[in-house]
Structures are given as structure tokens and as C-alpha cells.
Coordinates of N, CA and C and ligand atoms in Angstrom, one line a residue:
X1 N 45.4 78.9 149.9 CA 44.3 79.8 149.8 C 43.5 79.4 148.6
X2 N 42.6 79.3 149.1 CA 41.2 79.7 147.5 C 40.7 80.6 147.5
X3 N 41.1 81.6 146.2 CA 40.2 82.9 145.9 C 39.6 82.8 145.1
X4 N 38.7 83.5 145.4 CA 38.1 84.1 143.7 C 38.3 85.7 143.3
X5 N 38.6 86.0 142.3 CA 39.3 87.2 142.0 C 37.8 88.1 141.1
X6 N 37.3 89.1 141.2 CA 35.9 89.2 140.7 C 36.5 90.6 140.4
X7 N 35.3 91.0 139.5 CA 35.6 92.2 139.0 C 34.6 92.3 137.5
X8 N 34.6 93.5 136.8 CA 34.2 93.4 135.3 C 35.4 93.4 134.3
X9 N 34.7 93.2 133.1 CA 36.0 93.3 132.4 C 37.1 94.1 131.8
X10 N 38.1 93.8 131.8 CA 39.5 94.8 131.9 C 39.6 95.2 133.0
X11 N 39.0 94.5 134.5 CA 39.7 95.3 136.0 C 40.8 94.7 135.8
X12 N 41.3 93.6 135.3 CA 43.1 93.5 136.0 C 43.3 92.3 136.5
X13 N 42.0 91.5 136.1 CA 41.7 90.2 136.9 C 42.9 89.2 136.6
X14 N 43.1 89.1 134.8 CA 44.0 87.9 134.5 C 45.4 89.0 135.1
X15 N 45.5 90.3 135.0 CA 46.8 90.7 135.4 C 47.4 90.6 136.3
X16 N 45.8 90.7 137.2 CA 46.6 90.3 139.2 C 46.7 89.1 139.5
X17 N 45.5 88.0 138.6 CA 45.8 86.6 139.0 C 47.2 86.2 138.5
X18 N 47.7 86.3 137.7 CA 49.0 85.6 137.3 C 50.0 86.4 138.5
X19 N 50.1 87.4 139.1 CA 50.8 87.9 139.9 C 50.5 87.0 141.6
X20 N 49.4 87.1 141.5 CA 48.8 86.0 142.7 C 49.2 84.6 142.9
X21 N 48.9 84.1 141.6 CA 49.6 82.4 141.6 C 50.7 82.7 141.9
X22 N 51.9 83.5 140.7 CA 53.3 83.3 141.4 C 53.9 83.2 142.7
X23 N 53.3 84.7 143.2 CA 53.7 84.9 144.8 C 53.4 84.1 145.6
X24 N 52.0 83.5 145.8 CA 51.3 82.5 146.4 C 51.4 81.3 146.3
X25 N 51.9 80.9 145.1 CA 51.7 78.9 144.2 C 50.8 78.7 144.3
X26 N 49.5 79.6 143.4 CA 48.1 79.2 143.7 C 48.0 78.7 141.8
X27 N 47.2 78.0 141.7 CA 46.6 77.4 140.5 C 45.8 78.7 139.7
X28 N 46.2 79.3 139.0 CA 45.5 80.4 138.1 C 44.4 79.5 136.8
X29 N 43.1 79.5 137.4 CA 42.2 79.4 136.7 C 41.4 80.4 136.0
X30 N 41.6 80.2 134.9 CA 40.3 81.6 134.2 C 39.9 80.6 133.2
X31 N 38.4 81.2 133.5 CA 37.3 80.3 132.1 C 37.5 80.9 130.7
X32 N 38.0 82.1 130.7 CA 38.0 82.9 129.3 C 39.4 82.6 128.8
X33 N 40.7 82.2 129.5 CA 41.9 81.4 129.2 C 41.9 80.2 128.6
X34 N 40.6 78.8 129.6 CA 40.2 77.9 128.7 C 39.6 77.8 127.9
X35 N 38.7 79.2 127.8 CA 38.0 78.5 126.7 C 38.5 79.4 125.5
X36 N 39.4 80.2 125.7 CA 40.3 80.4 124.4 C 41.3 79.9 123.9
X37 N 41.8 78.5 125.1 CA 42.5 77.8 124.3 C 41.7 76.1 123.6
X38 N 40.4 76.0 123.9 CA 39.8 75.4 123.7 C 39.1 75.7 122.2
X39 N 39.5 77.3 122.0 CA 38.6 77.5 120.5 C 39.7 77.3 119.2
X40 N 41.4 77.7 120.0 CA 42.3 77.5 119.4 C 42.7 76.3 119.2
X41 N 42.2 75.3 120.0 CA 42.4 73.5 119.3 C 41.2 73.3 118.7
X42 N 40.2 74.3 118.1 CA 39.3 73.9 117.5 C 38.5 72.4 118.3
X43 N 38.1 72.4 119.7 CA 37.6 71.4 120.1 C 36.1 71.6 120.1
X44 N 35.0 70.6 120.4 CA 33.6 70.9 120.5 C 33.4 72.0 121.0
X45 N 33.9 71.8 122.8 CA 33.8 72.7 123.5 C 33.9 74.4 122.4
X46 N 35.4 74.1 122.1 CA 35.6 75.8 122.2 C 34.9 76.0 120.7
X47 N 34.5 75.6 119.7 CA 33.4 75.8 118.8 C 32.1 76.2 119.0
X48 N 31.7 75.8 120.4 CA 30.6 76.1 121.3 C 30.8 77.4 121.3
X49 N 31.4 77.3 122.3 CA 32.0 78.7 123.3 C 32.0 80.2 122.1
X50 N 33.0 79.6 120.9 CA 33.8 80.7 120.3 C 32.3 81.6 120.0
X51 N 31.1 81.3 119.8 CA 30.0 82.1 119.5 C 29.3 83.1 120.3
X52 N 29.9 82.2 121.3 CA 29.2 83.5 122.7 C 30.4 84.2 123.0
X53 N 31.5 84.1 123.1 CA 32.2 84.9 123.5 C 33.0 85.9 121.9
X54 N 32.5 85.7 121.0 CA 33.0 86.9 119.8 C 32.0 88.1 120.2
X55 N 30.7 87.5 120.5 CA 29.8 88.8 120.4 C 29.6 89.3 121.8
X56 N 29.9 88.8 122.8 CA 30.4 89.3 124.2 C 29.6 88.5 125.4
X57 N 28.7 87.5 124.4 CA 27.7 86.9 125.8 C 28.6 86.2 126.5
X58 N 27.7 85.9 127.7 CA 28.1 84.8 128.3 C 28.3 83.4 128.0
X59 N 28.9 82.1 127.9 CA 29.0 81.0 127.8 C 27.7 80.1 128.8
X60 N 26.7 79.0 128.0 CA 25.8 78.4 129.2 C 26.4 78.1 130.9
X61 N 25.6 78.1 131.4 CA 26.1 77.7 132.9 C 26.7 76.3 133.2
X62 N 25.7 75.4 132.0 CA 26.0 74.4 132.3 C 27.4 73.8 131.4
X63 N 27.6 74.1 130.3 CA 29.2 74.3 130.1 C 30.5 75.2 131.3
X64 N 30.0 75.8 131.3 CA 31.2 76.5 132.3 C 31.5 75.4 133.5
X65 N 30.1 75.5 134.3 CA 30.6 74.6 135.7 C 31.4 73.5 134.9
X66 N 30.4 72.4 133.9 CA 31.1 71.4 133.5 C 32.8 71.7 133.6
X67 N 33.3 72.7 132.2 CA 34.6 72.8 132.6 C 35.6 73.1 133.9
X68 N 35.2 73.6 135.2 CA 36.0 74.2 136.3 C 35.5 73.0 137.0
X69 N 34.9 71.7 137.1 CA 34.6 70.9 137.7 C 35.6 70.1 137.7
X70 N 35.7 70.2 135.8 CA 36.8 69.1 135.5 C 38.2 69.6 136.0
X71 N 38.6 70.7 135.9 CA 39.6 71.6 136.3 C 39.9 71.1 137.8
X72 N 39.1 71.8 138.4 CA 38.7 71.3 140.5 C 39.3 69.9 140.5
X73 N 38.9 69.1 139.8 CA 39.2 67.7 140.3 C 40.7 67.5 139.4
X74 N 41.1 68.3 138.6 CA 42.4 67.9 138.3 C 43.4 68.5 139.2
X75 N 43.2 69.3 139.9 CA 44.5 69.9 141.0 C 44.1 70.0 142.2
X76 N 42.5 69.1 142.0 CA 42.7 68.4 143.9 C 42.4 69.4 144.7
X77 N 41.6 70.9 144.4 CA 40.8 71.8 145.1 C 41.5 72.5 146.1
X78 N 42.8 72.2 145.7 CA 44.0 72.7 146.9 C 44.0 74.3 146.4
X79 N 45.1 74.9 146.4 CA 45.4 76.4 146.0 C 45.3 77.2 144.9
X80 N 44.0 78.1 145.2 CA 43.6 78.3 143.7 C 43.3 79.8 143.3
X81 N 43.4 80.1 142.6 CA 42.7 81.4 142.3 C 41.9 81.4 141.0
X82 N 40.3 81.4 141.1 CA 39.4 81.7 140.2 C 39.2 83.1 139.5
X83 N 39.4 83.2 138.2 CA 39.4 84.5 137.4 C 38.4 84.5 136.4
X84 N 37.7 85.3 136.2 CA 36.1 85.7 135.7 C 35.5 84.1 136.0
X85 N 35.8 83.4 137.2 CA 34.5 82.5 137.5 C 34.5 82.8 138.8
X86 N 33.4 82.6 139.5 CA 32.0 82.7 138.6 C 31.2 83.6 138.3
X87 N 30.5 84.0 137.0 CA 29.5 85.1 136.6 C 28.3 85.2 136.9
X88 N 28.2 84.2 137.4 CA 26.2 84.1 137.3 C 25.4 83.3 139.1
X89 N 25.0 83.8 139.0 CA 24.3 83.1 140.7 C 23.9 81.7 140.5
X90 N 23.9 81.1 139.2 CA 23.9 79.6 139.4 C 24.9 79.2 139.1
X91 N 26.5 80.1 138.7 CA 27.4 79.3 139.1 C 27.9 79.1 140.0
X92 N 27.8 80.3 141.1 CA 28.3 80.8 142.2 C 27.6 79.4 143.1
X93 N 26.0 79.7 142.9 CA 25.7 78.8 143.6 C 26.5 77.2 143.4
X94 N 26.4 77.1 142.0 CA 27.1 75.3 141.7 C 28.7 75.3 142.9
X95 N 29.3 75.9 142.4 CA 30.5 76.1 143.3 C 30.9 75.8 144.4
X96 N 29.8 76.8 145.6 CA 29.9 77.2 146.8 C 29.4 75.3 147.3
X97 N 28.5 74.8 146.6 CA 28.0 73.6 146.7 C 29.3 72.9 146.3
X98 N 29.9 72.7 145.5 CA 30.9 71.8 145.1 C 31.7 71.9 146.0
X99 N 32.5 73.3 146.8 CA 33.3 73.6 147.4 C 32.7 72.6 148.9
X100 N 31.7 73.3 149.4 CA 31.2 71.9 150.5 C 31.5 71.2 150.3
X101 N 31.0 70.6 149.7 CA 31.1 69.3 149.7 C 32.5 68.5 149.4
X102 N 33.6 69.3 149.1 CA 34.9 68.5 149.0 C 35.8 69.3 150.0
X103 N 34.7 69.7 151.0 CA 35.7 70.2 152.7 C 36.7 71.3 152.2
X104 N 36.3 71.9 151.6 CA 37.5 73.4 150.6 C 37.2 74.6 150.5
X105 N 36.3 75.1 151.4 CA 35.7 76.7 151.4 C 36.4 77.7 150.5
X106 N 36.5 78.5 150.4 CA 36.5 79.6 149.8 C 37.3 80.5 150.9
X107 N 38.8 80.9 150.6 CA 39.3 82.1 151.5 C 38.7 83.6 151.4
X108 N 38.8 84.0 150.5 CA 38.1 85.3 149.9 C 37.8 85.4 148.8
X109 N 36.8 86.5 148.4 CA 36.8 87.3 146.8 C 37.2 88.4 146.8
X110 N 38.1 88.5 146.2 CA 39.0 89.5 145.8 C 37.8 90.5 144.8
X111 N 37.1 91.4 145.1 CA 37.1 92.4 144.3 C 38.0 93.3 143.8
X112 N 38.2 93.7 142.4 CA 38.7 94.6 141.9 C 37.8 95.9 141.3
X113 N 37.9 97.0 141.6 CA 36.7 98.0 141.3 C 37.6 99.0 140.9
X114 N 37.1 99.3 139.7 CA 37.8 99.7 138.6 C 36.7 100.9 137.5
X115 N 36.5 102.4 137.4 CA 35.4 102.9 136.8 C 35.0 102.7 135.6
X116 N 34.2 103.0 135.1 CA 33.9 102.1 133.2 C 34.6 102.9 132.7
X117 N 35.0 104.4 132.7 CA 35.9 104.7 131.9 C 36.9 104.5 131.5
X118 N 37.9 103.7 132.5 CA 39.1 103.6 132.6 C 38.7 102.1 131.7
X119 N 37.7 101.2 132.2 CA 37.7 100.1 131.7 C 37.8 100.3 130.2
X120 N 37.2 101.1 129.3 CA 36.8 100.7 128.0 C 38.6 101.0 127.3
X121 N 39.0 102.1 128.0 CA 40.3 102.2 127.8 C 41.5 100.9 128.1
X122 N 41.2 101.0 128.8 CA 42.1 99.2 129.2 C 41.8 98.3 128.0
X123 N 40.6 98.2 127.4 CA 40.4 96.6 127.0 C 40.9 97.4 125.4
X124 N 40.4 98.5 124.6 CA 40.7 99.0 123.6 C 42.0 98.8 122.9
X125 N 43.0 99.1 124.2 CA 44.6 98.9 123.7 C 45.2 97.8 124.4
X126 N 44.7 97.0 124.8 CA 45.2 95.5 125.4 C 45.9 94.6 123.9
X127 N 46.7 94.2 124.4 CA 47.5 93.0 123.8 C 48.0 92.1 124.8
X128 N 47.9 90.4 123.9 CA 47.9 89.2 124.3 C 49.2 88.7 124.0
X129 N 50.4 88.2 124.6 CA 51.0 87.9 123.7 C 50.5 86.2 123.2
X130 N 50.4 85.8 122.7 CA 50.2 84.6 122.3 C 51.1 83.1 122.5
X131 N 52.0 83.2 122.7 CA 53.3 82.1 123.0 C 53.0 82.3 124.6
X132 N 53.3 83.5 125.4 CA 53.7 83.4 126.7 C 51.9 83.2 127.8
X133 N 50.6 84.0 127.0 CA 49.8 84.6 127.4 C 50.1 85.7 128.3
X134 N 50.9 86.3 128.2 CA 51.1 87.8 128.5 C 50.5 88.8 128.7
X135 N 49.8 89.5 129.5 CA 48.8 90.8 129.1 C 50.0 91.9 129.0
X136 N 49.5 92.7 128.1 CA 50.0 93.9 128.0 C 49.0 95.0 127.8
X137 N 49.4 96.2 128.0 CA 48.7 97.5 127.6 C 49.4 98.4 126.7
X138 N 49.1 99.0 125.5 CA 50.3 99.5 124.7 C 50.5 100.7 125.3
X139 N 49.6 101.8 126.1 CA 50.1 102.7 127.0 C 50.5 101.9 128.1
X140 N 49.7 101.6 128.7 CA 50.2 101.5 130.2 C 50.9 100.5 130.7
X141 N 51.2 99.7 130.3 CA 52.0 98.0 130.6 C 52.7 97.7 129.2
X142 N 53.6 98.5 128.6 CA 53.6 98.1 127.2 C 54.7 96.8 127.0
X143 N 54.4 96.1 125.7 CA 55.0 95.0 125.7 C 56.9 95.1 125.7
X144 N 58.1 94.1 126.2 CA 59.5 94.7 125.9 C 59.5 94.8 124.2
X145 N 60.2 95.1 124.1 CA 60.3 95.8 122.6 C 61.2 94.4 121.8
X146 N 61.8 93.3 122.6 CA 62.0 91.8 122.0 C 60.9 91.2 121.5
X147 N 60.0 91.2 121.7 CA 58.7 90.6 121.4 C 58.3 91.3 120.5
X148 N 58.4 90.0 119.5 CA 57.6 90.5 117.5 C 56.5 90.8 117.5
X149 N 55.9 91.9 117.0 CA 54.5 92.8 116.8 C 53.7 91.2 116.6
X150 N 54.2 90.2 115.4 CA 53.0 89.5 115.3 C 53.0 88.2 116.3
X151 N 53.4 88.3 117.7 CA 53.3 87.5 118.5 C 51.7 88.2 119.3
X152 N 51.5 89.4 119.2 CA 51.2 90.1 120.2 C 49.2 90.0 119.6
X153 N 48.7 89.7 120.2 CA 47.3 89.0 119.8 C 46.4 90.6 120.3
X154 N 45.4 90.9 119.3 CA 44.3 91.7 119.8 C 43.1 90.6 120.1
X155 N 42.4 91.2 121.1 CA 41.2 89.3 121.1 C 40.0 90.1 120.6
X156 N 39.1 88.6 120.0 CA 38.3 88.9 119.4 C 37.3 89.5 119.6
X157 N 37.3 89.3 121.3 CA 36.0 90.3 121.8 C 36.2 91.4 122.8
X158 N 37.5 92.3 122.4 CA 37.7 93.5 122.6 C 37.6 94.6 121.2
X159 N 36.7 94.8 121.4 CA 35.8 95.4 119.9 C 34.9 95.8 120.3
X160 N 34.4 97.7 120.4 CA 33.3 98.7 121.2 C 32.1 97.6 121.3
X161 N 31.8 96.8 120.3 CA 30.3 96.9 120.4 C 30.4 95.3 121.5
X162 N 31.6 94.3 121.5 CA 31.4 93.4 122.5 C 31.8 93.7 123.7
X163 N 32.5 94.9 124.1 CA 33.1 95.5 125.0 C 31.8 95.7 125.9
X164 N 31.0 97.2 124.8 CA 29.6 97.1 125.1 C 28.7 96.0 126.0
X165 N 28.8 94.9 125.0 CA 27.7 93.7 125.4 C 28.7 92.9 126.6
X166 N 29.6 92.8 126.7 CA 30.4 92.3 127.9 C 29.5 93.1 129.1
X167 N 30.0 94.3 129.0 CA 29.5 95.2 130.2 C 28.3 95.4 130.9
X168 N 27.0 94.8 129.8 CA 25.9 94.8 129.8 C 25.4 93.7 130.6
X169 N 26.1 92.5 130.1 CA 26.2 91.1 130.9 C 27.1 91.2 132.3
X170 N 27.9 92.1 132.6 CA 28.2 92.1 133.8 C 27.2 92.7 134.9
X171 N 26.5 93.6 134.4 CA 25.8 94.6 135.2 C 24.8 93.7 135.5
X172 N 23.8 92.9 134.8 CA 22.9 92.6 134.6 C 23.0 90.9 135.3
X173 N 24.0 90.1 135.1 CA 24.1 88.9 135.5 C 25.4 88.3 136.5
X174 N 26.6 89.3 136.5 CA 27.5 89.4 137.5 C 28.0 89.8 138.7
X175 N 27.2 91.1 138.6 CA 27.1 92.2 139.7 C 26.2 91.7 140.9
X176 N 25.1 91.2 140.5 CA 23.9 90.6 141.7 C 25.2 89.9 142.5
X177 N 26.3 88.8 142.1 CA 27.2 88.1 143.1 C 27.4 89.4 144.2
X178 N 27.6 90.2 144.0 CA 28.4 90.9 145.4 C 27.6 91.2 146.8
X179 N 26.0 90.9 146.4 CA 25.9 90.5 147.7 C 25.3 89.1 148.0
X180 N 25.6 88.4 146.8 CA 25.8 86.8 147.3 C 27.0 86.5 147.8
X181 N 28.2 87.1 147.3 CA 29.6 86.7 148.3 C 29.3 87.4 149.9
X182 N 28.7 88.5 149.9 CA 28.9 89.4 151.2 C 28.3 88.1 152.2
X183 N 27.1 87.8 151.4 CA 26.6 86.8 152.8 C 27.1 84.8 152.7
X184 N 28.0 85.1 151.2 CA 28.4 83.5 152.2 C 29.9 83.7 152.1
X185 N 30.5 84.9 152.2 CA 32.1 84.4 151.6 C 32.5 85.6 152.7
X186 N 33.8 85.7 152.1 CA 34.2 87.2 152.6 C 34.6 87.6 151.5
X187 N 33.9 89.3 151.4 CA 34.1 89.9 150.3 C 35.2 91.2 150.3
X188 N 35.9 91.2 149.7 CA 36.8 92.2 150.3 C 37.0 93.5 148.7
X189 N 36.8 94.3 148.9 CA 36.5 95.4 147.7 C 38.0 96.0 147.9
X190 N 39.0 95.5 146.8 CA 39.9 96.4 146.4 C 40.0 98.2 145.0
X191 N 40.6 98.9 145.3 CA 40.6 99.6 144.3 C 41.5 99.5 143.5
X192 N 40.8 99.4 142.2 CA 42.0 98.4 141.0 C 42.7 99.8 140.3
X193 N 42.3 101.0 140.8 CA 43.1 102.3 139.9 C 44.7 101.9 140.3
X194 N 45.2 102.7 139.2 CA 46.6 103.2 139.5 C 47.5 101.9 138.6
X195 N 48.5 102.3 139.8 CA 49.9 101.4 138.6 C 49.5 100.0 138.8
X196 N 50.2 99.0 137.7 CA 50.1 97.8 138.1 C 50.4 96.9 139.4
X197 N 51.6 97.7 140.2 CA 52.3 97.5 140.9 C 51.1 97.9 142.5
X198 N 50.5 98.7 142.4 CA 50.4 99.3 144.4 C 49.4 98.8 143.9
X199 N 48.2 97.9 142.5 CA 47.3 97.8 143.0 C 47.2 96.1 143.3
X200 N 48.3 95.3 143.2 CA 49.1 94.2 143.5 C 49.2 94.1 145.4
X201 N 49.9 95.8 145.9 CA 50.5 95.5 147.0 C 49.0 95.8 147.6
X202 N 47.8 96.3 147.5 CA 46.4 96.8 147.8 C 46.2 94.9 148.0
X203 N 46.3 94.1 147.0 CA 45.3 92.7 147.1 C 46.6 92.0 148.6
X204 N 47.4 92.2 148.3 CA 49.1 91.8 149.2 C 48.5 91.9 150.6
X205 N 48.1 93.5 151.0 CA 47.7 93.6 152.2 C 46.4 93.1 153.2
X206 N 45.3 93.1 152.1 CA 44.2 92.5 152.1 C 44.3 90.6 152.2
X207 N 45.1 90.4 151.5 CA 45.4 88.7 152.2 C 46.0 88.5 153.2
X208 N 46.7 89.5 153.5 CA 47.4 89.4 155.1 C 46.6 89.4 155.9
X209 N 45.4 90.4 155.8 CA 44.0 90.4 156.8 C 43.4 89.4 156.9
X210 N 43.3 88.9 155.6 CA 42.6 87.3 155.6 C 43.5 86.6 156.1
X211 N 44.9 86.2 156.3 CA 45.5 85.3 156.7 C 45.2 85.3 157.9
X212 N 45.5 86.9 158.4 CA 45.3 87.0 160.1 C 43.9 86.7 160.4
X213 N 43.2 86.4 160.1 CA 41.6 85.9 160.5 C 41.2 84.6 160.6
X214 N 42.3 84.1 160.0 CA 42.1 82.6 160.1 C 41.6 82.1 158.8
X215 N 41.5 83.0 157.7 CA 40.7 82.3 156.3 C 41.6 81.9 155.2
X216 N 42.5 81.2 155.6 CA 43.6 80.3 154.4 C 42.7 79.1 154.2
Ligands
AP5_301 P1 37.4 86.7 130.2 O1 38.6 86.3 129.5 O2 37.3 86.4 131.7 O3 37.2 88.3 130.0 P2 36.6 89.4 131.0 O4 35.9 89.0 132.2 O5 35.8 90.2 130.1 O6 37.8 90.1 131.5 P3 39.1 90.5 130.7 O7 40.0 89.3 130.6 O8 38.7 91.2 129.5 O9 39.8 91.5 131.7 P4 40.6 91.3 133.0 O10 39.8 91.7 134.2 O11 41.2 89.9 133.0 O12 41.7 92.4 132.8 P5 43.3 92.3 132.2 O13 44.1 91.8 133.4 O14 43.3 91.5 130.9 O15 36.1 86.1 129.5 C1 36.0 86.3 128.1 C2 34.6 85.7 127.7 O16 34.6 84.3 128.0 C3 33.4 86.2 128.4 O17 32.9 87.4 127.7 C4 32.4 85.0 128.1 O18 31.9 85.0 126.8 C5 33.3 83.9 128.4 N1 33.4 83.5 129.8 C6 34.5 83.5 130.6 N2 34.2 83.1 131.8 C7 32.9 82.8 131.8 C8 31.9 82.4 132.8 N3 32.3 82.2 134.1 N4 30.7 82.2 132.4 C9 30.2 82.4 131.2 N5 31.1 82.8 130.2 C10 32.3 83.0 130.5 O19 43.5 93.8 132.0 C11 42.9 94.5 130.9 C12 43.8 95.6 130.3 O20 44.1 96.5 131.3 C13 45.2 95.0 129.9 O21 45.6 95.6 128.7 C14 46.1 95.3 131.1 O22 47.5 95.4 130.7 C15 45.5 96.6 131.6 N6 45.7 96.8 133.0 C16 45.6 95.9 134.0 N7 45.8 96.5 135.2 C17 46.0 97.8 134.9 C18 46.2 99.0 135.8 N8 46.3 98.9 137.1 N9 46.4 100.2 135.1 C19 46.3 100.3 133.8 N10 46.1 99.3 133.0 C20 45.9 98.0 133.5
MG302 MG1 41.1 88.2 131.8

């Protein structure tokens, strides 16, 4: 299967994709994973990067594709799941083009729809663990209690005012995708409320439908 997993930020995206790859053996790509481990080896790239994402913007277009291009051709376009890519209608567009052309469509986009309230709460008390990349929530997913406080990473741009400008850039440059997926993809709108667990078995059942349709 190739997904793309869409949503704004703090729906649950890195939390259901890592649950996705496992169950599935899909390739868990997120651009905000590389390019935060690209700021932590201090590379060009993530030196780049580290400036648009402290204050909440987006990363250029043409950086992004560049990196999921190089990614694409390192695992051979086979089983994948895409998380916060793509954001922008000329990545979507770069993609849907790259995907043609290497005979690889797109099974679905998983929307996650999630209300801003609940969002600002989610991202506020999130913790990373740092060794494992872990998501945690200190209410609601809290970390086990073996794991040392200073393993557990707050990120740099969960902070009201990039939270803010995240959200601003979703509405404004992310949101237009959902009726660019409606007309080239299949878009499928999950509800990301509730526990971590039924909103797992909600994406579970919805790929069943896509399986039964013929869209692996
Ligand atoms: P990225 O890392 O992708 O951040 P994001 O899209 O803002 O999304 P998040 O990672 O914050 O949230 P999530 O949906 O993964 O939720 P999570 O599972 O962690 O991107 C960061 C930055 O990189 C961007 O701002 C941009 O600068 C740059 N970038 C990345 N991709 C780019 C692109 N394509 N183009 C340009 N720039 C790009 O969950 C959030 C919290 O909620 C956690 O604490 C979790 O435990 C909790 N939680 C999860 N599910 C539930 C639940 N069901 N109930 C209660 N709590 C839950
Ligand atoms: Mg994430």
C-alpha cells in the first residue's frame, strides 16, 4: 500500500503512522522526522530547514520534494506511508507526477480530523522521546515511568505562538489538498477523536474498504 496520512498538526499523524508501518511493513516517512534529524547532525539541509520550522513556517517546496525524492528512490516506491507530506499543491502536484511516472499510484489519504481545540492541547503537552522517537502525551499517552525525564524531548516548535503559525499555514496552504486528493486520489476522512487505540481500529477498517476496492 501507498498512503498518505494528512491531517493538521497534532491529529496523530506520526502516532498512527508508526502504528501503520508496523501492522502493515509500510516505510514510515515524515518530512518533519527528517528534517529533524537533519538539524540534529547539523547538516546544510537541516540548518536550512531549522529556521522555518522553529517559527512554524513551512520548509521551500523545492527542498522538501528534493528530500522525499531522494527518500522514494531509496526504498524503491514500494510500501509507504507519507506523514505531513505533502503540504502544499505543488508538492502534491510534484508527487502525484513522480508517482506516474514510476507505475506507483497512491492507495489512499488517510485523513485524520481532529478539532483545533483538542489540537492545541495535544501539541502543548506532547513529549518526544529522543533515543526511541516515541510520541507521548503527559495526559493522555503518558510516557512508562522507566524512561528518564531527560530522554523525553519538548520540540522546538510546539510553543503557542508556532503552534499558532503552524495552524495558520495549514489552513491557508494545506487544507486547499482535500479537494485536490478528492479528485485524483481516494480521500477517505477518518475521525481522529478519542483513544489512541479505536482511532487506529477507525484507519484498520477504512483500509479494509480500500483493500476490498482493489486500491493496494
Ligand atoms: P511535522 O513534524 O510534520 O509536524 P506537524 O504536521 O505540525 O504535525 P505534528 O508532528 O506536530 O503532529 P502529528 O499529527 O504527527 O501528531 P502526533 O502523532 O505527534 O512538521 C514539523 C515542521 O517541519 C513543519 O511545521 C514545517 O516547518 C516542516 N515540514 C514538515 N513537513 C513539511 C512539508 N511537507 N513541507 C514543508 N515543511 C514541512 O500527536 C500529537 C500529540 O497528540 C502527541 O502528544 C500524541 O501523544 C497525542 N495524541 C495522538 N493521538 C491522540 C489521541 N487519539 N488522543 C489524545 N492524544 C493523542
Ligand atoms: Mg508528526
Amino acid at each position: 500500500m501507498r498512503l498518505v496520512l494528512f491531517g493538521p498538526p497534532g491529529a496523530g499523524k506520526g502516532t498512527q503512522a508508526k502504528r501503520l508501518a508496523e501492522g502493515h511493513s509500510l516505510v514510515h516517512l515524515s518530512t518533519g522526522d527528517l528534517f529533524r534529524a537533519a538539524i540534529k547532525a547539523q547538516t546544510p539541509l537541516g540548518q536550512d530547514a531549522d529556521r522555518y520550522i522553529r517559527d512554524g513556517r513551512l520548509v521551500p517546496d523545492e527542498v522538501t520534494n528534493g528530500l522525499v525524492a531522494e527518500k522514494l528512490d531509496e526504498i524503491g516506491h514500494t510500501d509507504f506511508v507519507l506523514d505531513g507530506y505533502p503540504r502544499t499543491i505543488p508538492q502534491a502536484e510534484w508527487l502525484m507526477n513522480h508517482l506516474a511516472e514510476q507505475d506507483a499510484p497512491l492507495s489512499a489519504v488517510i485523513s485524520l480530523v481532529v478539532p483545533e481545540e483538542d489540537i492545541v492541547r495535544r501539541l502543548s503537552r506532547r513529549r518526544t522521546d529522543k533515543e526511541t522517537g516515541a510520541i507521548y502525551h503527559l495526559d493522555f499517552n503518558p510516557p512508562p515511568e522507566d524512561v528518564p525525564a531527560d530522554r523525553l524531548l519538548h520540540r522546538s516548535d510546539d510553543h503557542p505562538e508556532a503552534i499558532q503559525t503552524r495552524l495558520g499555514e495549514y489552513h491557508r496552504e494545506t487544507q486547499p489538498l482535500e479537494t485536490f486528493f478528492r479528485e485524483r486520489s481516494r480521500f477517505v476522512e477518518i475521525d481522529g477523536t478519542g483513544a489512541l487505540d479505536e482511532v487506529q481500529g477507525r484507519i484498520g477498517e477504512a483500509l479494509a474498504e480500500v483493500r476490498g476496492l482493489g486500491g493496494v
